[in-house]
PDB file of N, CA and C in Angstrom:
ATOM      1  N   MET A1407     -67.409 -85.312-160.204  1.00  0.00           N
ATOM      2  CA  MET A1407     -67.563 -85.847-158.870  1.00  0.00           C
ATOM      3  C   MET A1407     -68.107 -84.746-157.984  1.00  0.00           C
ATOM      4  N   SER A1408     -69.108 -85.032-157.214  1.00  0.00           N
ATOM      5  CA  SER A1408     -69.675 -84.066-156.286  1.00  0.00           C
ATOM      6  C   SER A1408     -69.320 -84.466-154.873  1.00  0.00           C
ATOM      7  N   SER A1409     -69.740 -83.653-153.927  1.00  0.00           N
ATOM      8  CA  SER A1409     -69.452 -83.999-152.541  1.00  0.00           C
ATOM      9  C   SER A1409     -70.750 -84.110-151.764  1.00  0.00           C
ATOM     10  N   ASN A1410     -70.751 -84.966-150.757  1.00  0.00           N
ATOM     11  CA  ASN A1410     -71.948 -85.147-149.947  1.00  0.00           C
ATOM     12  C   ASN A1410     -71.992 -84.117-148.830  1.00  0.00           C
ATOM     13  N   GLN A1411     -72.933 -84.253-147.903  1.00  0.00           N
ATOM     14  CA  GLN A1411     -73.124 -83.271-146.843  1.00  0.00           C
ATOM     15  C   GLN A1411     -71.940 -83.198-145.893  1.00  0.00           C
ATOM     16  N   ARG A1412     -71.201 -84.253-145.767  1.00  0.00           N
ATOM     17  CA  ARG A1412     -70.053 -84.246-144.856  1.00  0.00           C
ATOM     18  C   ARG A1412     -68.791 -83.718-145.520  1.00  0.00           C
ATOM     19  N   GLY A1413     -68.861 -83.334-146.768  1.00  0.00           N
ATOM     20  CA  GLY A1413     -67.690 -82.832-147.468  1.00  0.00           C
ATOM     21  C   GLY A1413     -66.857 -83.927-148.090  1.00  0.00           C
ATOM     22  N   GLN A1414     -67.326 -85.172-148.016  1.00  0.00           N
ATOM     23  CA  GLN A1414     -66.615 -86.287-148.592  1.00  0.00           C
ATOM     24  C   GLN A1414     -66.976 -86.422-150.066  1.00  0.00           C
ATOM     25  N   PRO A1415     -66.044 -86.777-150.920  1.00  0.00           N
ATOM     26  CA  PRO A1415     -66.376 -86.964-152.324  1.00  0.00           C
ATOM     27  C   PRO A1415     -67.372 -88.115-152.482  1.00  0.00           C
ATOM     28  N   SER A1416     -68.334 -87.925-153.347  1.00  0.00           N
ATOM     29  CA  SER A1416     -69.286 -89.001-153.611  1.00  0.00           C
ATOM     30  C   SER A1416     -69.172 -89.414-155.063  1.00  0.00           C
ATOM     31  N   ASN A1417     -69.535 -90.601-155.341  1.00  0.00           N
ATOM     32  CA  ASN A1417     -69.393 -91.196-156.654  1.00  0.00           C
ATOM     33  C   ASN A1417     -70.716 -91.069-157.408  1.00  0.00           C
ATOM     34  N   THR A1418     -71.011 -89.900-158.001  1.00  0.00           N
ATOM     35  CA  THR A1418     -72.303 -89.728-158.675  1.00  0.00           C
ATOM     36  C   THR A1418     -72.168 -89.453-160.153  1.00  0.00           C
ATOM     37  N   GLY A1419     -70.986 -89.296-160.661  1.00  0.00           N
ATOM     38  CA  GLY A1419     -70.822 -88.910-162.054  1.00  0.00           C
ATOM     39  C   GLY A1419     -70.619 -90.077-162.987  1.00  0.00           C
ATOM     40  N   GLY A1420     -71.226 -91.220-162.712  1.00  0.00           N
ATOM     41  CA  GLY A1420     -71.092 -92.354-163.597  1.00  0.00           C
ATOM     42  C   GLY A1420     -69.826 -93.149-163.350  1.00  0.00           C
ATOM     43  N   GLU A1421     -69.055 -92.796-162.330  1.00  0.00           N
ATOM     44  CA  GLU A1421     -67.834 -93.531-162.033  1.00  0.00           C
ATOM     45  C   GLU A1421     -68.199 -94.828-161.333  1.00  0.00           C
ATOM     46  N   THR A1422     -67.460 -95.833-161.586  1.00  0.00           N
ATOM     47  CA  THR A1422     -67.693 -97.112-160.925  1.00  0.00           C
ATOM     48  C   THR A1422     -66.451 -97.511-160.171  1.00  0.00           C
ATOM     49  N   GLY A1423     -66.634 -98.401-159.220  1.00  0.00           N
ATOM     50  CA  GLY A1423     -65.507 -98.872-158.435  1.00  0.00           C
ATOM     51  C   GLY A1423     -65.314 -98.020-157.195  1.00  0.00           C
ATOM     52  N   GLU A1424     -64.693 -98.611-156.218  1.00  0.00           N
ATOM     53  CA  GLU A1424     -64.452 -97.896-154.972  1.00  0.00           C
ATOM     54  C   GLU A1424     -63.061 -97.301-154.981  1.00  0.00           C
ATOM     55  N   LYS A1425     -62.941 -96.193-154.334  1.00  0.00           N
ATOM     56  CA  LYS A1425     -61.649 -95.534-154.204  1.00  0.00           C
ATOM     57  C   LYS A1425     -60.971 -96.071-152.945  1.00  0.00           C
ATOM     58  N   THR A1426     -59.702 -96.342-153.046  1.00  0.00           N
ATOM     59  CA  THR A1426     -58.977 -96.829-151.890  1.00  0.00           C
ATOM     60  C   THR A1426     -58.290 -95.662-151.206  1.00  0.00           C
ATOM     61  N   ILE A1427     -58.313 -95.671-149.896  1.00  0.00           N
ATOM     62  CA  ILE A1427     -57.657 -94.641-149.098  1.00  0.00           C
ATOM     63  C   ILE A1427     -56.335 -95.217-148.623  1.00  0.00           C
ATOM     64  N   VAL A1428     -55.274 -94.513-148.942  1.00  0.00           N
ATOM     65  CA  VAL A1428     -53.944 -94.974-148.588  1.00  0.00           C
ATOM     66  C   VAL A1428     -53.466 -94.168-147.391  1.00  0.00           C
ATOM     67  N   ASP A1429     -53.102 -94.865-146.336  1.00  0.00           N
ATOM     68  CA  ASP A1429     -52.591 -94.208-145.142  1.00  0.00           C
ATOM     69  C   ASP A1429     -51.091 -94.018-145.306  1.00  0.00           C
ATOM     70  N   VAL A1430     -50.652 -92.772-145.436  1.00  0.00           N
ATOM     71  CA  VAL A1430     -49.241 -92.491-145.659  1.00  0.00           C
ATOM     72  C   VAL A1430     -48.552 -91.972-144.405  1.00  0.00           C
ATOM     73  N   GLU A1431     -49.257 -91.974-143.277  1.00  0.00           N
ATOM     74  CA  GLU A1431     -48.669 -91.479-142.034  1.00  0.00           C
ATOM     75  C   GLU A1431     -47.418 -92.279-141.696  1.00  0.00           C
ATOM     76  N   GLY A1432     -46.344 -91.584-141.462  1.00  0.00           N
ATOM     77  CA  GLY A1432     -45.096 -92.223-141.098  1.00  0.00           C
ATOM     78  C   GLY A1432     -44.267 -92.722-142.263  1.00  0.00           C
ATOM     79  N   THR A1433     -44.685 -92.439-143.475  1.00  0.00           N
ATOM     80  CA  THR A1433     -43.900 -92.836-144.641  1.00  0.00           C
ATOM     81  C   THR A1433     -43.221 -91.609-145.224  1.00  0.00           C
ATOM     82  N   THR A1434     -42.395 -91.820-146.216  1.00  0.00           N
ATOM     83  CA  THR A1434     -41.700 -90.701-146.844  1.00  0.00           C
ATOM     84  C   THR A1434     -42.622 -89.877-147.729  1.00  0.00           C
ATOM     85  N   GLU A1435     -43.861 -90.352-147.959  1.00  0.00           N
ATOM     86  CA  GLU A1435     -44.824 -89.607-148.771  1.00  0.00           C
ATOM     87  C   GLU A1435     -45.605 -88.588-147.944  1.00  0.00           C
ATOM     88  N   ASP A1436     -45.496 -88.633-146.633  1.00  0.00           N
ATOM     89  CA  ASP A1436     -46.252 -87.781-145.723  1.00  0.00           C
ATOM     90  C   ASP A1436     -45.375 -86.614-145.284  1.00  0.00           C
ATOM     91  N   THR A1437     -45.802 -85.389-145.557  1.00  0.00           N
ATOM     92  CA  THR A1437     -44.970 -84.235-145.212  1.00  0.00           C
ATOM     93  C   THR A1437     -44.954 -83.941-143.724  1.00  0.00           C
ATOM     94  N   THR A1438     -45.851 -84.557-142.948  1.00  0.00           N
ATOM     95  CA  THR A1438     -45.792 -84.368-141.502  1.00  0.00           C
ATOM     96  C   THR A1438     -44.883 -85.399-140.847  1.00  0.00           C
ATOM     97  N   SER A1439     -44.389 -86.328-141.609  1.00  0.00           N
ATOM     98  CA  SER A1439     -43.499 -87.348-141.093  1.00  0.00           C
ATOM     99  C   SER A1439     -42.080 -86.805-141.014  1.00  0.00           C
ATOM    100  N   THR A1440     -41.375 -87.165-139.958  1.00  0.00           N
ATOM    101  CA  THR A1440     -39.978 -86.737-139.844  1.00  0.00           C
ATOM    102  C   THR A1440     -39.103 -87.415-140.877  1.00  0.00           C
ATOM    103  N   ARG A1441     -39.560 -88.521-141.446  1.00  0.00           N
ATOM    104  CA  ARG A1441     -38.784 -89.209-142.471  1.00  0.00           C
ATOM    105  C   ARG A1441     -38.725 -88.408-143.770  1.00  0.00           C
ATOM    106  N   ALA A1442     -39.720 -87.548-144.006  1.00  0.00           N
ATOM    107  CA  ALA A1442     -39.770 -86.785-145.253  1.00  0.00           C
ATOM    108  C   ALA A1442     -39.029 -85.458-145.137  1.00  0.00           C
ATOM    109  N   ARG A1443     -38.669 -85.063-143.948  1.00  0.00           N
ATOM    110  CA  ARG A1443     -37.975 -83.791-143.762  1.00  0.00           C
ATOM    111  C   ARG A1443     -36.471 -83.974-143.930  1.00  0.00           C
ATOM    112  N   PHE A1444     -35.796 -82.860-144.089  1.00  0.00           N
ATOM    113  CA  PHE A1444     -34.347 -82.881-144.204  1.00  0.00           C
ATOM    114  C   PHE A1444     -33.753 -83.451-142.919  1.00  0.00           C
ATOM    115  N   TRP A1445     -32.870 -84.390-142.995  1.00  0.00           N
ATOM    116  CA  TRP A1445     -32.402 -85.125-141.827  1.00  0.00           C
ATOM    117  C   TRP A1445     -31.561 -84.279-140.871  1.00  0.00           C
ATOM    118  N   LEU A1446     -31.060 -83.142-141.304  1.00  0.00           N
ATOM    119  CA  LEU A1446     -30.264 -82.300-140.413  1.00  0.00           C
ATOM    120  C   LEU A1446     -31.035 -81.101-139.855  1.00  0.00           C
ATOM    121  N   THR A1447     -32.334 -81.020-140.100  1.00  0.00           N
ATOM    122  CA  THR A1447     -33.096 -79.845-139.679  1.00  0.00           C
ATOM    123  C   THR A1447     -32.925 -79.556-138.190  1.00  0.00           C
ATOM    124  N   ASN A1448     -33.148 -80.547-137.346  1.00  0.00           N
ATOM    125  CA  ASN A1448     -33.055 -80.325-135.904  1.00  0.00           C
ATOM    126  C   ASN A1448     -31.628 -80.001-135.474  1.00  0.00           C
ATOM    127  N   ASP A1449     -30.650 -80.626-136.098  1.00  0.00           N
ATOM    128  CA  ASP A1449     -29.259 -80.346-135.758  1.00  0.00           C
ATOM    129  C   ASP A1449     -28.874 -78.920-136.130  1.00  0.00           C
ATOM    130  N   VAL A1450     -29.298 -78.482-137.305  1.00  0.00           N
ATOM    131  CA  VAL A1450     -28.997 -77.114-137.745  1.00  0.00           C
ATOM    132  C   VAL A1450     -29.663 -76.102-136.810  1.00  0.00           C
ATOM    133  N   LEU A1451     -30.922 -76.350-136.459  1.00  0.00           N
ATOM    134  CA  LEU A1451     -31.604 -75.441-135.536  1.00  0.00           C
ATOM    135  C   LEU A1451     -30.926 -75.412-134.171  1.00  0.00           C
ATOM    136  N   ALA A1452     -30.472 -76.552-133.677  1.00  0.00           N
ATOM    137  CA  ALA A1452     -29.776 -76.604-132.394  1.00  0.00           C
ATOM    138  C   ALA A1452     -28.470 -75.815-132.445  1.00  0.00           C
ATOM    139  N   ILE A1453     -27.747 -75.942-133.551  1.00  0.00           N
ATOM    140  CA  ILE A1453     -26.486 -75.202-133.695  1.00  0.00           C
ATOM    141  C   ILE A1453     -26.751 -73.705-133.744  1.00  0.00           C
ATOM    142  N   VAL A1454     -27.763 -73.296-134.510  1.00  0.00           N
ATOM    143  CA  VAL A1454     -28.086 -71.867-134.627  1.00  0.00           C
ATOM    144  C   VAL A1454     -28.491 -71.293-133.274  1.00  0.00           C
ATOM    145  N   LEU A1455     -29.346 -72.001-132.534  1.00  0.00           N
ATOM    146  CA  LEU A1455     -29.767 -71.509-131.223  1.00  0.00           C
ATOM    147  C   LEU A1455     -28.594 -71.426-130.248  1.00  0.00           C
ATOM    148  N   THR A1456     -27.753 -72.445-130.237  1.00  0.00           N
ATOM    149  CA  THR A1456     -26.611 -72.447-129.323  1.00  0.00           C
ATOM    150  C   THR A1456     -25.630 -71.328-129.664  1.00  0.00           C
ATOM    151  N   LEU A1457     -25.324 -71.162-130.941  1.00  0.00           N
ATOM    152  CA  LEU A1457     -24.397 -70.098-131.337  1.00  0.00           C
ATOM    153  C   LEU A1457     -24.992 -68.712-131.085  1.00  0.00           C
ATOM    154  N   SER A1458     -26.298 -68.561-131.292  1.00  0.00           N
ATOM    155  CA  SER A1458     -26.911 -67.256-131.018  1.00  0.00           C
ATOM    156  C   SER A1458     -26.860 -66.932-129.523  1.00  0.00           C
ATOM    157  N   PHE A1459     -27.001 -67.958-128.686  1.00  0.00           N
ATOM    158  CA  PHE A1459     -26.920 -67.743-127.240  1.00  0.00           C
ATOM    159  C   PHE A1459     -25.508 -67.331-126.831  1.00  0.00           C
ATOM    160  N   ILE A1460     -24.520 -68.017-127.383  1.00  0.00           N
ATOM    161  CA  ILE A1460     -23.121 -67.668-127.082  1.00  0.00           C
ATOM    162  C   ILE A1460     -22.815 -66.260-127.574  1.00  0.00           C
ATOM    163  N   GLY A1461     -23.278 -65.925-128.782  1.00  0.00           N
ATOM    164  CA  GLY A1461     -23.058 -64.574-129.311  1.00  0.00           C
ATOM    165  C   GLY A1461     -23.753 -63.507-128.479  1.00  0.00           C
ATOM    166  N   LEU A1462     -24.967 -63.794-128.039  1.00  0.00           N
ATOM    167  CA  LEU A1462     -25.701 -62.839-127.208  1.00  0.00           C
ATOM    168  C   LEU A1462     -24.990 -62.597-125.883  1.00  0.00           C
ATOM    169  N   LEU A1463     -24.481 -63.648-125.281  1.00  0.00           N
ATOM    170  CA  LEU A1463     -23.742 -63.491-124.032  1.00  0.00           C
ATOM    171  C   LEU A1463     -22.439 -62.715-124.246  1.00  0.00           C
ATOM    172  N   ALA A1464     -21.764 -62.960-125.362  1.00  0.00           N
ATOM    173  CA  ALA A1464     -20.530 -62.235-125.655  1.00  0.00           C
ATOM    174  C   ALA A1464     -20.801 -60.752-125.870  1.00  0.00           C
ATOM    175  N   ILE A1465     -21.853 -60.446-126.604  1.00  0.00           N
ATOM    176  CA  ILE A1465     -22.216 -59.044-126.850  1.00  0.00           C
ATOM    177  C   ILE A1465     -22.610 -58.353-125.551  1.00  0.00           C
ATOM    178  N   ALA A1466     -23.377 -59.059-124.722  1.00  0.00           N
ATOM    179  CA  ALA A1466     -23.782 -58.477-123.439  1.00  0.00           C
ATOM    180  C   ALA A1466     -22.576 -58.299-122.519  1.00  0.00           C
ATOM    181  N   GLY A1467     -21.630 -59.231-122.582  1.00  0.00           N
ATOM    182  CA  GLY A1467     -20.430 -59.128-121.761  1.00  0.00           C
ATOM    183  C   GLY A1467     -19.561 -57.942-122.133  1.00  0.00           C
ATOM    184  N   ARG A1468     -19.606 -57.526-123.386  1.00  0.00           N
ATOM    185  CA  ARG A1468     -18.836 -56.356-123.818  1.00  0.00           C
ATOM    186  C   ARG A1468     -19.580 -55.053-123.540  1.00  0.00           C
ATOM    187  N   GLY A1469     -20.804 -55.172-123.052  1.00  0.00           N
ATOM    188  CA  GLY A1469     -21.572 -53.971-122.704  1.00  0.00           C
ATOM    189  C   GLY A1469     -22.302 -53.336-123.875  1.00  0.00           C
ATOM    190  N   ILE A1470     -22.396 -54.031-124.996  1.00  0.00           N
ATOM    191  CA  ILE A1470     -23.059 -53.472-126.173  1.00  0.00           C
ATOM    192  C   ILE A1470     -24.569 -53.454-125.983  1.00  0.00           C
ATOM    193  N   ILE A1471     -25.099 -54.502-125.370  1.00  0.00           N
ATOM    194  CA  ILE A1471     -26.540 -54.541-125.089  1.00  0.00           C
ATOM    195  C   ILE A1471     -26.758 -54.826-123.608  1.00  0.00           C
ATOM    196  N   ASP A1472     -27.955 -54.491-123.148  1.00  0.00           N
ATOM    197  CA  ASP A1472     -28.328 -54.739-121.763  1.00  0.00           C
ATOM    198  C   ASP A1472     -29.390 -55.826-121.746  1.00  0.00           C
ATOM    199  N   LEU A1473     -29.033 -57.000-121.218  1.00  0.00           N
ATOM    200  CA  LEU A1473     -29.981 -58.102-121.179  1.00  0.00           C
ATOM    201  C   LEU A1473     -31.143 -57.833-120.224  1.00  0.00           C
ATOM    202  N   GLY A1474     -30.973 -56.914-119.309  1.00  0.00           N
ATOM    203  CA  GLY A1474     -32.044 -56.549-118.386  1.00  0.00           C
ATOM    204  C   GLY A1474     -33.210 -55.870-119.086  1.00  0.00           C
ATOM    205  N   ALA A1475     -32.979 -55.335-120.272  1.00  0.00           N
ATOM    206  CA  ALA A1475     -34.042 -54.671-121.024  1.00  0.00           C
ATOM    207  C   ALA A1475     -34.984 -55.663-121.695  1.00  0.00           C
ATOM    208  N   ILE A1476     -34.568 -56.914-121.779  1.00  0.00           N
ATOM    209  CA  ILE A1476     -35.406 -57.948-122.387  1.00  0.00           C
ATOM    210  C   ILE A1476     -36.386 -58.455-121.340  1.00  0.00           C
ATOM    211  N   PRO A1477     -37.681 -58.519-121.658  1.00  0.00           N
ATOM    212  CA  PRO A1477     -38.661 -58.997-120.679  1.00  0.00           C
ATOM    213  C   PRO A1477     -38.335 -60.412-120.183  1.00  0.00           C
ATOM    214  N   VAL A1478     -38.656 -60.666-118.921  1.00  0.00           N
ATOM    215  CA  VAL A1478     -38.334 -61.938-118.287  1.00  0.00           C
ATOM    216  C   VAL A1478     -38.952 -63.115-119.050  1.00  0.00           C
ATOM    217  N   GLU A1479     -40.173 -62.951-119.499  1.00  0.00           N
ATOM    218  CA  GLU A1479     -40.835 -64.045-120.213  1.00  0.00           C
ATOM    219  C   GLU A1479     -40.065 -64.442-121.466  1.00  0.00           C
ATOM    220  N   MET A1480     -39.572 -63.453-122.196  1.00  0.00           N
ATOM    221  CA  MET A1480     -38.814 -63.732-123.410  1.00  0.00           C
ATOM    222  C   MET A1480     -37.494 -64.417-123.074  1.00  0.00           C
ATOM    223  N   ARG A1481     -36.863 -64.015-121.984  1.00  0.00           N
ATOM    224  CA  ARG A1481     -35.616 -64.661-121.580  1.00  0.00           C
ATOM    225  C   ARG A1481     -35.839 -66.105-121.185  1.00  0.00           C
ATOM    226  N   VAL A1482     -36.939 -66.381-120.478  1.00  0.00           N
ATOM    227  CA  VAL A1482     -37.240 -67.752-120.060  1.00  0.00           C
ATOM    228  C   VAL A1482     -37.477 -68.641-121.275  1.00  0.00           C
ATOM    229  N   VAL A1483     -38.251 -68.154-122.223  1.00  0.00           N
ATOM    230  CA  VAL A1483     -38.520 -68.937-123.432  1.00  0.00           C
ATOM    231  C   VAL A1483     -37.229 -69.178-124.208  1.00  0.00           C
ATOM    232  N   TYR A1484     -36.415 -68.154-124.368  1.00  0.00           N
ATOM    233  CA  TYR A1484     -35.171 -68.271-125.127  1.00  0.00           C
ATOM    234  C   TYR A1484     -34.210 -69.259-124.469  1.00  0.00           C
ATOM    235  N   VAL A1485     -34.030 -69.142-123.159  1.00  0.00           N
ATOM    236  CA  VAL A1485     -33.117 -70.047-122.451  1.00  0.00           C
ATOM    237  C   VAL A1485     -33.661 -71.473-122.482  1.00  0.00           C
ATOM    238  N   SER A1486     -34.975 -71.626-122.411  1.00  0.00           N
ATOM    239  CA  SER A1486     -35.571 -72.965-122.504  1.00  0.00           C
ATOM    240  C   SER A1486     -35.321 -73.582-123.876  1.00  0.00           C
ATOM    241  N   LEU A1487     -35.470 -72.781-124.926  1.00  0.00           N
ATOM    242  CA  LEU A1487     -35.199 -73.275-126.280  1.00  0.00           C
ATOM    243  C   LEU A1487     -33.729 -73.643-126.459  1.00  0.00           C
ATOM    244  N   VAL A1488     -32.853 -72.838-125.911  1.00  0.00           N
ATOM    245  CA  VAL A1488     -31.419 -73.143-126.004  1.00  0.00           C
ATOM    246  C   VAL A1488     -31.108 -74.409-125.214  1.00  0.00           C
ATOM    247  N   GLY A1489     -31.749 -74.578-124.060  1.00  0.00           N
ATOM    248  CA  GLY A1489     -31.566 -75.802-123.277  1.00  0.00           C
ATOM    249  C   GLY A1489     -32.047 -77.029-124.038  1.00  0.00           C
ATOM    250  N   ALA A1490     -33.215 -76.909-124.686  1.00  0.00           N
ATOM    251  CA  ALA A1490     -33.727 -78.026-125.488  1.00  0.00           C
ATOM    252  C   ALA A1490     -32.794 -78.320-126.661  1.00  0.00           C
ATOM    253  N   ALA A1491     -32.240 -77.287-127.258  1.00  0.00           N
ATOM    254  CA  ALA A1491     -31.287 -77.481-128.359  1.00  0.00           C
ATOM    255  C   ALA A1491     -30.029 -78.183-127.860  1.00  0.00           C
ATOM    256  N   GLY A1492     -29.594 -77.823-126.659  1.00  0.00           N
ATOM    257  CA  GLY A1492     -28.429 -78.498-126.079  1.00  0.00           C
ATOM    258  C   GLY A1492     -28.691 -79.964-125.812  1.00  0.00           C
ATOM    259  N   VAL A1493     -29.881 -80.266-125.323  1.00  0.00           N
ATOM    260  CA  VAL A1493     -30.241 -81.668-125.089  1.00  0.00           C
ATOM    261  C   VAL A1493     -30.291 -82.417-126.410  1.00  0.00           C
ATOM    262  N   TRP A1494     -30.838 -81.773-127.452  1.00  0.00           N
ATOM    263  CA  TRP A1494     -30.894 -82.433-128.764  1.00  0.00           C
ATOM    264  C   TRP A1494     -29.477 -82.702-129.284  1.00  0.00           C
ATOM    265  N   ALA A1495     -28.600 -81.722-129.142  1.00  0.00           N
ATOM    266  CA  ALA A1495     -27.258 -81.839-129.718  1.00  0.00           C
ATOM    267  C   ALA A1495     -26.339 -82.732-128.880  1.00  0.00           C
ATOM    268  N   PHE A1496     -26.459 -82.655-127.555  1.00  0.00           N
ATOM    269  CA  PHE A1496     -25.489 -83.343-126.698  1.00  0.00           C
ATOM    270  C   PHE A1496     -26.059 -84.536-125.955  1.00  0.00           C
ATOM    271  N   GLY A1497     -27.366 -84.778-126.077  1.00  0.00           N
ATOM    272  CA  GLY A1497     -27.956 -85.985-125.514  1.00  0.00           C
ATOM    273  C   GLY A1497     -28.488 -85.829-124.107  1.00  0.00           C
ATOM    274  N   GLU A1498     -28.900 -86.971-123.564  1.00  0.00           N
ATOM    275  CA  GLU A1498     -29.564 -87.020-122.266  1.00  0.00           C
ATOM    276  C   GLU A1498     -28.653 -86.599-121.120  1.00  0.00           C
ATOM    277  N   MET A1499     -27.357 -86.873-121.248  1.00  0.00           N
ATOM    278  CA  MET A1499     -26.431 -86.494-120.169  1.00  0.00           C
ATOM    279  C   MET A1499     -26.377 -84.983-119.988  1.00  0.00           C
ATOM    280  N   ALA A1500     -26.529 -84.218-121.064  1.00  0.00           N
ATOM    281  CA  ALA A1500     -26.564 -82.759-120.957  1.00  0.00           C
ATOM    282  C   ALA A1500     -27.777 -82.325-120.159  1.00  0.00           C
ATOM    283  N   PHE A1501     -28.915 -82.982-120.383  1.00  0.00           N
ATOM    284  CA  PHE A1501     -30.134 -82.647-119.644  1.00  0.00           C
ATOM    285  C   PHE A1501     -29.977 -82.976-118.166  1.00  0.00           C
ATOM    286  N   GLU A1502     -29.435 -84.138-117.863  1.00  0.00           N
ATOM    287  CA  GLU A1502     -29.238 -84.529-116.469  1.00  0.00           C
ATOM    288  C   GLU A1502     -28.258 -83.599-115.769  1.00  0.00           C
ATOM    289  N   SER A1503     -27.189 -83.215-116.447  1.00  0.00           N
ATOM    290  CA  SER A1503     -26.202 -82.299-115.881  1.00  0.00           C
ATOM    291  C   SER A1503     -26.802 -80.927-115.637  1.00  0.00           C
ATOM    292  N   TRP A1504     -27.576 -80.442-116.617  1.00  0.00           N
ATOM    293  CA  TRP A1504     -28.222 -79.134-116.486  1.00  0.00           C
ATOM    294  C   TRP A1504     -29.229 -79.145-115.346  1.00  0.00           C
ATOM    295  N   GLY A1505     -30.012 -80.220-115.226  1.00  0.00           N
ATOM    296  CA  GLY A1505     -31.007 -80.325-114.164  1.00  0.00           C
ATOM    297  C   GLY A1505     -30.375 -80.382-112.787  1.00  0.00           C
ATOM    298  N   SER A1506     -29.275 -81.121-112.646  1.00  0.00           N
ATOM    299  CA  SER A1506     -28.633 -81.213-111.337  1.00  0.00           C
ATOM    300  C   SER A1506     -27.948 -79.896-110.964  1.00  0.00           C
ATOM    301  N   ASN A1507     -27.427 -79.173-111.945  1.00  0.00           N
ATOM    302  CA  ASN A1507     -26.809 -77.877-111.653  1.00  0.00           C
ATOM    303  C   ASN A1507     -27.858 -76.827-111.290  1.00  0.00           C
ATOM    304  N   ARG A1508     -29.019 -76.894-111.925  1.00  0.00           N
ATOM    305  CA  ARG A1508     -30.095 -75.953-111.618  1.00  0.00           C
ATOM    306  C   ARG A1508     -30.623 -76.155-110.207  1.00  0.00           C
ATOM    307  N   SER A1509     -30.672 -77.404-109.749  1.00  0.00           N
ATOM    308  CA  SER A1509     -31.221 -77.671-108.438  1.00  0.00           C
ATOM    309  C   SER A1509     -30.159 -77.586-107.348  1.00  0.00           C
ATOM    310  N   GLY A1510     -28.945 -77.227-107.725  1.00  0.00           N
ATOM    311  CA  GLY A1510     -27.876 -77.060-106.735  1.00  0.00           C
ATOM    312  C   GLY A1510     -27.178 -78.346-106.374  1.00  0.00           C
ATOM    313  N   GLY A1511     -27.386 -79.403-107.166  1.00  0.00           N
ATOM    314  CA  GLY A1511     -26.767 -80.697-106.882  1.00  0.00           C
ATOM    315  C   GLY A1511     -25.293 -80.745-107.254  1.00  0.00           C
ATOM    316  N   GLY A1512     -24.874 -79.926-108.212  1.00  0.00           N
ATOM    317  CA  GLY A1512     -23.479 -79.841-108.591  1.00  0.00           C
ATOM    318  C   GLY A1512     -22.966 -81.043-109.350  1.00  0.00           C
ATOM    319  N   GLY A1513     -23.816 -81.817-109.969  1.00  0.00           N
ATOM    320  CA  GLY A1513     -23.354 -82.960-110.765  1.00  0.00           C
ATOM    321  C   GLY A1513     -23.446 -84.244-110.000  1.00  0.00           C
ATOM    322  N   ARG A1514     -22.762 -85.271-110.524  1.00  0.00           N
ATOM    323  CA  ARG A1514     -22.856 -86.599-109.919  1.00  0.00           C
ATOM    324  C   ARG A1514     -21.816 -86.813-108.896  1.00  0.00           C
TER     325      ARG A1514
END
């Protein structure tokens, strides 16, 4: 089998019949589908991020490390990831509570 100018396989080697293209998007055969991934992946990542944040705060509270030495951009990204992990683990109410506390609303 050779390929044409567009990089698509062409049927020139004496093969007959048309090839069928199967769309596997969203099925368990597609590795980009969330159905094919391990079902606890996001939960495990959320737990790891949350526990690492708690551990980092505990270590900083004991004076072992100085959080001021970490660049602001890295802190913003890290806290944002931990916030997203919290929303994943605890649901929409965690996001609403976090948003109202950030804006000074103090909850409902």
